[in-house]
XYZ file of C-alpha atoms in Angstrom:
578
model
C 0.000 0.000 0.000
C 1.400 3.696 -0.904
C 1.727 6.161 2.161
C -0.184 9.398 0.990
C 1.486 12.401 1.792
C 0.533 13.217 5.400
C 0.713 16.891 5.271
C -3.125 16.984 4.779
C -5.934 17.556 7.225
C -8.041 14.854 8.009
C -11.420 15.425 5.678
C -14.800 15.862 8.216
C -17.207 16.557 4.675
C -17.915 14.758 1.265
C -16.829 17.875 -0.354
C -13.301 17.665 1.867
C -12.969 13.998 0.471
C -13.520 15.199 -3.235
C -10.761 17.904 -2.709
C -8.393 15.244 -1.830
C -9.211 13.279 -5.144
C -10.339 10.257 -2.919
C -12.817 7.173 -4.362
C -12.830 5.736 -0.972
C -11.590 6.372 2.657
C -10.450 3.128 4.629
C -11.540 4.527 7.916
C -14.403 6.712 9.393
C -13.679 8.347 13.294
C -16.778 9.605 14.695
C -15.779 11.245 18.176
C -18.523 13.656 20.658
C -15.370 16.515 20.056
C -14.795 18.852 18.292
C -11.779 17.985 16.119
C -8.542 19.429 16.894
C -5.400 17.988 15.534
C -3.228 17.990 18.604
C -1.538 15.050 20.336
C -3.435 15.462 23.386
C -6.242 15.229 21.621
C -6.901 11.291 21.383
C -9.133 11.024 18.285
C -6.470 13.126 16.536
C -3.779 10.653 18.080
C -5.244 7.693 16.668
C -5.828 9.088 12.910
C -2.641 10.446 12.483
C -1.285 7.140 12.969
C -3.509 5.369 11.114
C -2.591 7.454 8.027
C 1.007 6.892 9.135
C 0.747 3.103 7.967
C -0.775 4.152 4.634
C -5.023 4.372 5.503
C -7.036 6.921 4.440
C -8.864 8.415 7.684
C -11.575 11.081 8.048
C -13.590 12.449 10.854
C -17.046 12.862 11.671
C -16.685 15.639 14.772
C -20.225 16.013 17.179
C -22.793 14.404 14.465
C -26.261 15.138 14.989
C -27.673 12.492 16.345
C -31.436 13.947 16.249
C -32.269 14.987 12.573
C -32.404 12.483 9.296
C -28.582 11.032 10.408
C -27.138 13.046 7.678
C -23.987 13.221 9.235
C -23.760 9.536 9.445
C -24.447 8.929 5.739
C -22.544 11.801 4.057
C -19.275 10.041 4.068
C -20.621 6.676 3.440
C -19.521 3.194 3.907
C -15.806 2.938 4.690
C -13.557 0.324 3.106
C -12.938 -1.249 6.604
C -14.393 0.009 9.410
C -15.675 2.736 12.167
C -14.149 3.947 14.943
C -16.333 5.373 17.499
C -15.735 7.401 20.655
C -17.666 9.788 23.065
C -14.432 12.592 23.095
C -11.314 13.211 25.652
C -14.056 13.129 28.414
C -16.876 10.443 29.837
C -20.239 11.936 28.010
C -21.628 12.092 31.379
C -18.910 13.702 32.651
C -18.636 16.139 30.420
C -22.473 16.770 30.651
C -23.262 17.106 34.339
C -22.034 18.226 37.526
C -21.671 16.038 40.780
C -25.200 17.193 42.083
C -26.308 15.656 38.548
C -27.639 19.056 37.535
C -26.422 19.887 33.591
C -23.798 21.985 32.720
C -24.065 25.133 30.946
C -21.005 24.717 28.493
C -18.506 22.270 26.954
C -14.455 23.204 26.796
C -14.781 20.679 23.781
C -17.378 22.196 21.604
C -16.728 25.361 19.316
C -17.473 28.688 21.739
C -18.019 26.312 23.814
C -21.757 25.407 22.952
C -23.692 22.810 25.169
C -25.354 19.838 23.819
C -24.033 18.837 21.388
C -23.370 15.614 22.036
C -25.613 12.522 23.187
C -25.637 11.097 26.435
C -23.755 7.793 26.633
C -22.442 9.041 22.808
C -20.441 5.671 22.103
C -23.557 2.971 22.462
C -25.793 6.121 20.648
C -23.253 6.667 17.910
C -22.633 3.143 17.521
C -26.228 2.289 17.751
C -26.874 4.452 14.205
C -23.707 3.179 12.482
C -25.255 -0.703 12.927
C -28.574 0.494 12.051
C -27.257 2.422 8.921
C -24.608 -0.044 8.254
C -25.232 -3.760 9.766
C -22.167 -5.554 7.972
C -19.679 -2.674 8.555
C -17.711 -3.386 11.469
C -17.536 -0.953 14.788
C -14.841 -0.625 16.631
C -15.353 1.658 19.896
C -12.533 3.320 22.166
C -11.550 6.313 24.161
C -12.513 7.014 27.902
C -15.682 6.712 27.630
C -15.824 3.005 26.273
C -12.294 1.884 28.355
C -13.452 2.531 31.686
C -17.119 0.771 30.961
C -15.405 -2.283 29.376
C -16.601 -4.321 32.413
C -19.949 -4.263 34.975
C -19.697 -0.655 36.168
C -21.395 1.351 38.693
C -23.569 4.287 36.755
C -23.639 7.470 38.811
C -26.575 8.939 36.516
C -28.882 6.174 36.407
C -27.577 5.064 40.250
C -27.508 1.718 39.227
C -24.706 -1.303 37.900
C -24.115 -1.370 34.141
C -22.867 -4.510 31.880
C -20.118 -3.680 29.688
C -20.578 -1.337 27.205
C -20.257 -4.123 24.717
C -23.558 -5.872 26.214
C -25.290 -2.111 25.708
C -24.209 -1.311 22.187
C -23.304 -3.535 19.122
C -19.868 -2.901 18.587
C -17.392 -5.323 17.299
C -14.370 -4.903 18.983
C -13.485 -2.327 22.293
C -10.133 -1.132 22.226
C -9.335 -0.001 26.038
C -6.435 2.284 26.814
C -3.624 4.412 24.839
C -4.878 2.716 21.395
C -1.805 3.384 18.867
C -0.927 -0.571 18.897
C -4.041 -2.450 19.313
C -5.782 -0.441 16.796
C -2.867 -0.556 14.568
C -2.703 -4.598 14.949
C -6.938 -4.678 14.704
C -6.725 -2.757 11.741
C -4.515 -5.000 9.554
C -6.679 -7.968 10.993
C -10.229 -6.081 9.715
C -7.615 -5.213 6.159
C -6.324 -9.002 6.095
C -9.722 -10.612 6.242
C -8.019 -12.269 9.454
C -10.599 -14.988 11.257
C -12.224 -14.222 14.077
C -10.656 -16.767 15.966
C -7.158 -14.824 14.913
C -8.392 -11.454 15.797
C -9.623 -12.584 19.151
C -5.592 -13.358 19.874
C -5.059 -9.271 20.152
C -3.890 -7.743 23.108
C -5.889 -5.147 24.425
C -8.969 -5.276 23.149
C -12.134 -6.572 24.172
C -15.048 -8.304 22.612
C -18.489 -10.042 23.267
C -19.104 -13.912 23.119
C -22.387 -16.093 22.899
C -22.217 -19.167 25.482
C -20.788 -20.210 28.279
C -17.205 -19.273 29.064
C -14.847 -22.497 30.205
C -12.207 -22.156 32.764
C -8.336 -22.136 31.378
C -5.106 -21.363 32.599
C -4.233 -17.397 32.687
C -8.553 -16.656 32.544
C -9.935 -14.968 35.589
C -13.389 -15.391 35.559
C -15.473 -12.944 37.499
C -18.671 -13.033 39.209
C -21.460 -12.331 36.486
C -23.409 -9.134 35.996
C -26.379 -10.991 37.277
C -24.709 -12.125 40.092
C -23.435 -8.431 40.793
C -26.663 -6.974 40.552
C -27.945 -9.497 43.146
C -25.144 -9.137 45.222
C -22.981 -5.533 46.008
C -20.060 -8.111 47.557
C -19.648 -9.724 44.695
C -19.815 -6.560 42.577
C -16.438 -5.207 45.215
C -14.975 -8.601 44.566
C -14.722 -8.539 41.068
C -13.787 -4.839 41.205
C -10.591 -5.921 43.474
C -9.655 -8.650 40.790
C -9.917 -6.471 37.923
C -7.807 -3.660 39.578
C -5.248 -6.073 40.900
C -5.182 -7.244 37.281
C -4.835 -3.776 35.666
C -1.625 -3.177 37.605
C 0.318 -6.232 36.904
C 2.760 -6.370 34.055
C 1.890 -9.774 33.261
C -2.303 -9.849 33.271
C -4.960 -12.433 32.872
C -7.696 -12.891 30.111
C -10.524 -10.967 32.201
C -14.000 -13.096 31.272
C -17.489 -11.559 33.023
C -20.653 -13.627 32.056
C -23.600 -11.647 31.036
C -26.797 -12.904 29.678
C -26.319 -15.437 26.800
C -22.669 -14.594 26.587
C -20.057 -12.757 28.231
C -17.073 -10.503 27.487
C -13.629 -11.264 27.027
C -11.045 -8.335 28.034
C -7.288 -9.427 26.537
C -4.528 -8.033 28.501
C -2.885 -4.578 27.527
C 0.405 -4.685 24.924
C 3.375 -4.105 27.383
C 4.391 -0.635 28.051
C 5.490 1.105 25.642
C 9.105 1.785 24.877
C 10.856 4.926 24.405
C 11.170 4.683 20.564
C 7.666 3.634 20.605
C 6.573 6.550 22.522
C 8.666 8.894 20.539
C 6.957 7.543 17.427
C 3.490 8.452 18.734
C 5.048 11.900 18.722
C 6.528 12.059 15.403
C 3.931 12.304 13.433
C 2.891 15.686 11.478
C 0.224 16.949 14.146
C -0.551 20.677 13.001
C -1.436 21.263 16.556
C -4.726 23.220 15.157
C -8.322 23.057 15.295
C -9.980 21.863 11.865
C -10.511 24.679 9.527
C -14.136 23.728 9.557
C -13.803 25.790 13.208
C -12.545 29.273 11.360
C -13.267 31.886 13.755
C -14.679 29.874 16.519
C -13.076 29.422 19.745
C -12.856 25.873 21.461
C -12.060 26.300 25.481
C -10.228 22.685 25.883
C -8.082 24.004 22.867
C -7.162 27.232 24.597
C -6.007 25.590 27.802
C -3.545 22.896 25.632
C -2.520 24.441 22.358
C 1.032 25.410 24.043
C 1.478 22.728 26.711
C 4.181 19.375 25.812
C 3.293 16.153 27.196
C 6.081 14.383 28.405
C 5.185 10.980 29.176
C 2.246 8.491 30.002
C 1.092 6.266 33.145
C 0.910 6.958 36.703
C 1.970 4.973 39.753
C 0.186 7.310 42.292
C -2.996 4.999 42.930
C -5.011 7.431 43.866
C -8.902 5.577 44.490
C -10.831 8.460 43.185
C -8.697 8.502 39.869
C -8.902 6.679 36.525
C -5.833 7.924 34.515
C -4.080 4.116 35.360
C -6.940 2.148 34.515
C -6.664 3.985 31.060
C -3.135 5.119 30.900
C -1.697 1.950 32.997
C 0.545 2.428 35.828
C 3.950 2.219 34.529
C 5.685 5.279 33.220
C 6.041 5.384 29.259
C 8.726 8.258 29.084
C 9.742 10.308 25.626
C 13.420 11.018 24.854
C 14.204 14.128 25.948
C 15.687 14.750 22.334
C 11.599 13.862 21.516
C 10.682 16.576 23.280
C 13.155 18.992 22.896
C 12.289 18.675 18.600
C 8.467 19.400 20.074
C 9.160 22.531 21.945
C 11.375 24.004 19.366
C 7.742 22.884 16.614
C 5.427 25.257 18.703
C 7.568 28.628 18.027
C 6.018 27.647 14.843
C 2.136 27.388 15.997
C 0.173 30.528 15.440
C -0.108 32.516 18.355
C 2.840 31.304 20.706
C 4.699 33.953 22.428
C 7.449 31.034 24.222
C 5.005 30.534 27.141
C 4.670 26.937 27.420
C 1.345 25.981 29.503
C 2.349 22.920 30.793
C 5.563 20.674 30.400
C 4.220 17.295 32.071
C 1.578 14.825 32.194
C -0.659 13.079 34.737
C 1.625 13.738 37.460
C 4.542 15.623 36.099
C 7.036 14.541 38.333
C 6.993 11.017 37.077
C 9.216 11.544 34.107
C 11.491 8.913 33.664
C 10.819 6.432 36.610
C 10.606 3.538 37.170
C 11.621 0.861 39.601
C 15.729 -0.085 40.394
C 15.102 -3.690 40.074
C 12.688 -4.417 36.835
C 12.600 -8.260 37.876
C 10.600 -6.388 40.829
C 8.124 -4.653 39.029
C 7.600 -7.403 36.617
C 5.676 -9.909 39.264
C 4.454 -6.775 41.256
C 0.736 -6.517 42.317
C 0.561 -3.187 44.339
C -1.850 -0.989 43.038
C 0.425 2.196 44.077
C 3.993 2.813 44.442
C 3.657 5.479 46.821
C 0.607 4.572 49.199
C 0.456 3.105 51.996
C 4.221 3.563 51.659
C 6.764 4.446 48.672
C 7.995 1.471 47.144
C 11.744 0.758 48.428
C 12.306 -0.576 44.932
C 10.713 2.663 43.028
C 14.125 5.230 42.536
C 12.283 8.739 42.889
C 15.386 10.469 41.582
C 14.895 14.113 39.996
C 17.863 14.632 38.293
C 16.512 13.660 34.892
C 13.752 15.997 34.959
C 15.723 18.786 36.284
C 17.787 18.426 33.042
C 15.481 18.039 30.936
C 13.698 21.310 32.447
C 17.226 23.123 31.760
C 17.349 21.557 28.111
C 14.145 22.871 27.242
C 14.850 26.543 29.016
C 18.070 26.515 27.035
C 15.928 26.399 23.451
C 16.296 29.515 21.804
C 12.384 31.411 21.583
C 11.209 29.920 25.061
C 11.013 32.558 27.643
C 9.020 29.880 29.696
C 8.079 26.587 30.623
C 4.986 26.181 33.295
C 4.168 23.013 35.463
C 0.185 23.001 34.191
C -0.357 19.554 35.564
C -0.246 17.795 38.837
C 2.873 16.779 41.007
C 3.390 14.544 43.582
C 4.990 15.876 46.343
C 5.606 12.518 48.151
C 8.159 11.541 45.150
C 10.439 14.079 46.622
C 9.275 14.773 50.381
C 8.938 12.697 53.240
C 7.864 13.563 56.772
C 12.009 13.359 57.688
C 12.707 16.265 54.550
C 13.967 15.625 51.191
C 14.260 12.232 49.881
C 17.746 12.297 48.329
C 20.456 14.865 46.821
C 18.019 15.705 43.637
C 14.893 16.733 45.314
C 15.175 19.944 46.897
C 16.984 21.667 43.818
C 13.757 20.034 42.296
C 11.435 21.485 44.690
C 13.333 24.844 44.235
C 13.616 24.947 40.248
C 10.048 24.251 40.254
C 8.583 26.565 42.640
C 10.657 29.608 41.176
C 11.040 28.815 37.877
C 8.512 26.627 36.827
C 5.383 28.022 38.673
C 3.269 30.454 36.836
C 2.021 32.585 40.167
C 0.705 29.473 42.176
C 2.077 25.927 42.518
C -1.343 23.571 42.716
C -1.014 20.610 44.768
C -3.660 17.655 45.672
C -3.593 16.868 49.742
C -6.999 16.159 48.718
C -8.214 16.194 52.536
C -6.701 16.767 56.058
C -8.107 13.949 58.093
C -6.513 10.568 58.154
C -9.299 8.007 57.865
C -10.573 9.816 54.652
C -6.909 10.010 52.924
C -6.567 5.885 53.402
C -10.085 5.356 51.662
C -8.408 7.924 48.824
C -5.347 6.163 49.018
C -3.124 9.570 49.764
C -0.630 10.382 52.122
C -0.960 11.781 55.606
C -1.585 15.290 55.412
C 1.609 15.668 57.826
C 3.096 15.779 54.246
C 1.564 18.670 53.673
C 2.510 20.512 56.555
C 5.932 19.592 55.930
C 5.493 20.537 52.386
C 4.088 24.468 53.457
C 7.323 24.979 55.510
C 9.466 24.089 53.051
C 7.422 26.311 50.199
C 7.697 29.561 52.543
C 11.163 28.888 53.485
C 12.022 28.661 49.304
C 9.695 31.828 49.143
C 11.451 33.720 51.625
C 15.103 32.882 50.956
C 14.378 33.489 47.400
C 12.693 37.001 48.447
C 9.403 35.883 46.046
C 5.751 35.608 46.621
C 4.778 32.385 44.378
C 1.282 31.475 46.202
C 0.556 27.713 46.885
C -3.205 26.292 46.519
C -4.491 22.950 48.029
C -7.237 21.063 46.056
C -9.364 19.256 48.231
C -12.493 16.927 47.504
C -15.830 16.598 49.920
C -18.133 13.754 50.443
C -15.854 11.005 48.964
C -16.514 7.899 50.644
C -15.705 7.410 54.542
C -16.275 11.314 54.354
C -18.494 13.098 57.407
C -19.382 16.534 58.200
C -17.683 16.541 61.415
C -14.320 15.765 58.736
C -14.882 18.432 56.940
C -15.284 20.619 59.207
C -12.346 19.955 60.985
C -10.469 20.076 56.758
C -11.869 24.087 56.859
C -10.488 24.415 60.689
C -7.171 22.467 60.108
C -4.317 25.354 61.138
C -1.969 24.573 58.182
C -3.926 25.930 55.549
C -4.545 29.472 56.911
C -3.316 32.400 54.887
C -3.523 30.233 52.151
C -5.840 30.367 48.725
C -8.966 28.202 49.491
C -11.494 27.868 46.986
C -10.449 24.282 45.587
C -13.191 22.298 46.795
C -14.688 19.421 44.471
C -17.633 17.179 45.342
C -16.426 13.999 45.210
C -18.348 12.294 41.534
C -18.167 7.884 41.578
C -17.035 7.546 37.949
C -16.762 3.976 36.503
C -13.932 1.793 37.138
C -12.656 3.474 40.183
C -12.077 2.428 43.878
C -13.930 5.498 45.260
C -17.186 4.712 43.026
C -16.714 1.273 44.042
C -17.259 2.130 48.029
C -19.958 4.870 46.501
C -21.741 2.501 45.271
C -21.414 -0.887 47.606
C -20.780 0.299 50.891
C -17.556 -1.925 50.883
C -14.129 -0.954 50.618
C -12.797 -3.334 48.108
C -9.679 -3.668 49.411
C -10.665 -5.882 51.987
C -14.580 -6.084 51.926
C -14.822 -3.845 55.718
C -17.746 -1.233 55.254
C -17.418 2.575 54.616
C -19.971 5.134 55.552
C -20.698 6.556 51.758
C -22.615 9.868 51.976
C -25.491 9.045 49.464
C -28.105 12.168 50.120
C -27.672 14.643 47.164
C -28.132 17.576 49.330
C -25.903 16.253 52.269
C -23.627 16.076 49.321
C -23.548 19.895 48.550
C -23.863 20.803 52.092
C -20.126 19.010 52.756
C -18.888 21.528 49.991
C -20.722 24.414 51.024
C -20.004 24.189 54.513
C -16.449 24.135 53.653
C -16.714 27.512 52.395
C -18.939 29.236 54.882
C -16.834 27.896 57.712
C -13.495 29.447 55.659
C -15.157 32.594 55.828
């Protein structure tokens, strides 16, 4: 097969295909986004390397899902396949707040527009392409269908969900960072590969008639039935699939439901440097379609001059789902990779050499991973860090620091802003500093590094609730203020700090959070971080939300439940600050 010349934006409109001189296109990607062709932009991600390996790709951005289904017609049948996906976001997410009231706006909509995508987008977009097109195949991914690739606890309907794949009639669910499963499932669909064959993949999932049999390397969960029946069993199979998630060697995940159940594959090991640079490589144009002339798109804004610098995170926070879709071990760029991308935005309209963000999930994780890999490779914690840091884990700075130099030292940057979140237990303990690299750390990226106020994530102040989120003591915390206003002062600067904090999660009271907006340690400082805890799928925290039971090790947990109890633990936080 030729490569086409890649220079081109993807086509979104029959008359964008016909300017191209196309007869057919390989692949259609409808995505609830608006399209913006930016690495951090997944749908954009997964395109771009498509039409590295020589596939004609075009986008369907936000189709309108309530009129004649023009939008899913005007492009016609593909030669292989669609992709679906819901956008960077959960649809429900994206479409209502924690006291389940609807938003006002979407960041990922042009001007930022509301509504105009579906509720639960992939099974409704995926629902029309099977009715419009019954023999082409579907193939769903993104956040949206990763984290519902199993039973699921549904904050908006407050009830347990079967796999997405039970709900929607999608061939194949590709789960996690997609560049090599879809690249693999993609020559299969191209090859005319039997099912049988195609069912070998690694990360992917897919739906079965019958009854599953027991084999070596299958864990077989409890059923959906049997969940629905039964919260214990619903918290049992939640601790096997987590347990499985952070393993580098995984089962085959089976979960009977109905006349059939679902088979997960385990994920492709991490990826390597050259792999990840390769993701990088190709020739984003870091813009929004043209389609979006004059129109501004919010999640664009906040992203168009930031650098991501790796994937994965070891944190294991209970509230968070970045591993259970990113994985927990750190997939690192070269720093050569991402010196060649910083030097690439001083040619992006617009940049002045202020780069929004230089990190990832938790920016400080650049380049680690544990001393011993024979370690790692039969590990089973779910975090590095909590209860305790790993003794294996080496939480060295030194790499980052000169990577931060490196990319200070490129002529045109003036400079380069931590956007994203740090963990401050990967260089802190309650004793000080860790080792010889983290307090320059701490002090390169509090002065130079900090655009007015360094964000950090204690997340709460009483002890009970920070083991149910799986975070340190706030002691940390304490320890980390002292050191912040000693850097300040030495330094002569005024660089502000601001906690984030979340209410109601599970194992939460009133009487905690009141004594969170009394705790000492946080006066004088910038308090308006407050989120109400929200039990999204595939997460420890919804987990407890939903069950009662702490998954861990099946004890109960008081889970505030009452919707206005709910917004009373966040208001009060606020009235008792004042």
């Amino acid at each position: 097969m030729a490569v086409p010349d890649n220079n081109y934006m993807f086509p979104t409109s029959k008359k964008e295909v016909e300017a191209l001189g196309w007869d057919y296109i390989d692949i259609i990607l409808f995505t609830g986004d608006a399209f913006v062709d930016h690495p951090s932009f997944g749908t954009a991600c997964i395109a771009r390397w498509l039409q590295k390996w020589g596939w004609r790709v075009a986008v369907v951005p936000q189709p309108n899902w309530r009129d004649d289904l023009r939008d899913f017609r005007k492009l016609g049948r593909p030669r292989l396949y669609f992709g679906v996906n819901a956008g960077a976001m959960d649809s429900m997410v994206n479409h209502y707040t924690a006291s389940k009231r609807l938003r006002h706006d979407d960041a990922y909509t042009p001007d930022g527009k509301f509504g105009q995508r579906p509720d639960y987008a992939v099974s409704v977009y995926t629902g029309i392409l099977k009715e419009l097109y019954p023999d082409v195949p579907v193939v769903i991914g993104g956040v949206e269908a990763s984290l519902r690739r199993l039973t699921h606890y549904d904050y908006w309907k407050d009830c347990l969900m079967p796999s997405i794949l039970e709900t929607c009639r999608a061939d194949y669910l590709c789960y996690g960072m997609g560049e090599r499963p879809m690249l693999e499932l993609t020559r299969g669909i191209e090859a005319g590969r039997s099912r049988r064959d195609m069912h070998r993949i690694p990360q992917i999932a897919f739906r079965m008639t019958g009854i599953p049999k027991p084999r070596e390397g299958v864990t077989i969960l409890h059923s959906f039935e049997e969940c629905k029946r039964d919260k214990r069993a619903f918290a049992e199979n939640f601790h096997h699939i987590e347990t499985l998630a952070n393993m580098m060697h995984p089962d085959v995940i089976i979960e009977a439901a109905g006349d059939g159940y679902v088979q997960v594959n385990p994920p492709y090991p991490p990826a390597t440097q050259e792999e990840m640079d390769s993701f990088w490589e190709l020739p984003f144009t870091k813009l929004p379609h043209p389609r979006y002339k004059g129109k501004r798109i919010p999640a664009y804004d906040m992203i168009k001059y930031s650098i991501t610098t790796h994937r994965g995170c070891f944190g294991g926070c209970n509230f968070c789902t970045i591993a259970a879709h990113q994985g927990k071990f750190i997939q690192s760029r070269s720093e050569e990779s991402i010196l060649k991308e910083v030097k690439g935005l001083l040619d992006v309209p617009g940049f002045a050499g202020n780069i929004s963000d230089l990190g990832a999930p938790t920016a400080n994780m650049y380049g680690m991973r544990g001393r011993n890999p024979a370690l790692c490779d039969v590990c089973r914690r779910k975090s590095c860090l909590f209860p305790a840091p790993c003794p294996n884990m080496d939480r060295n700075h030194s790499r980052l620091l000169e990577l931060y130099r490196r990319v200070l030292a490129v002529n045109g940057i003036r400079h380069a802003y931590i956007g994203s979140g740090i963990r401050y237990d990967l260089f802190l303990d309650e004793n000080g500093f860790v080792d010889e690299s983290s307090y320059p750390y701490f002090k390169d990226l509090v002065l130079n590094h900090t655009s007015g106020r360094l964000k950090v994530a204690p997340e709460h102040t009483e002890e009970k609730v920070l083991k149910y989120m799986g975070k340190p003591s706030f002691r940390l915390f304490d320890r980390l203020r002292t050191e912040f206003d000693k850097v300040n002062r030495k330094a002569g600067t005024n660089v502000g700090l601001v906690p984030y904090f979340i209410s109601s999660h599970p194992g939460c009271t009133m009487k905690d959070m009141e004594r969170l907006a009394a705790n000492p340690a946080l006066r004088g400082l910038y308090m308006d971080q407050v989120q109400d805890f929200t039990p999204t799928p595939m997460t420890t925290s919804s987990v407890m939300f939903y069950s009662g039971l702490d998954p861990r090790n099946m004890e109960p947990v008081f889970t505030e439940r009452d919707m206005e109890k709910k917004k009373l633990q966040k208001s009060f936080f606020f009235r008792r600050r004042k």
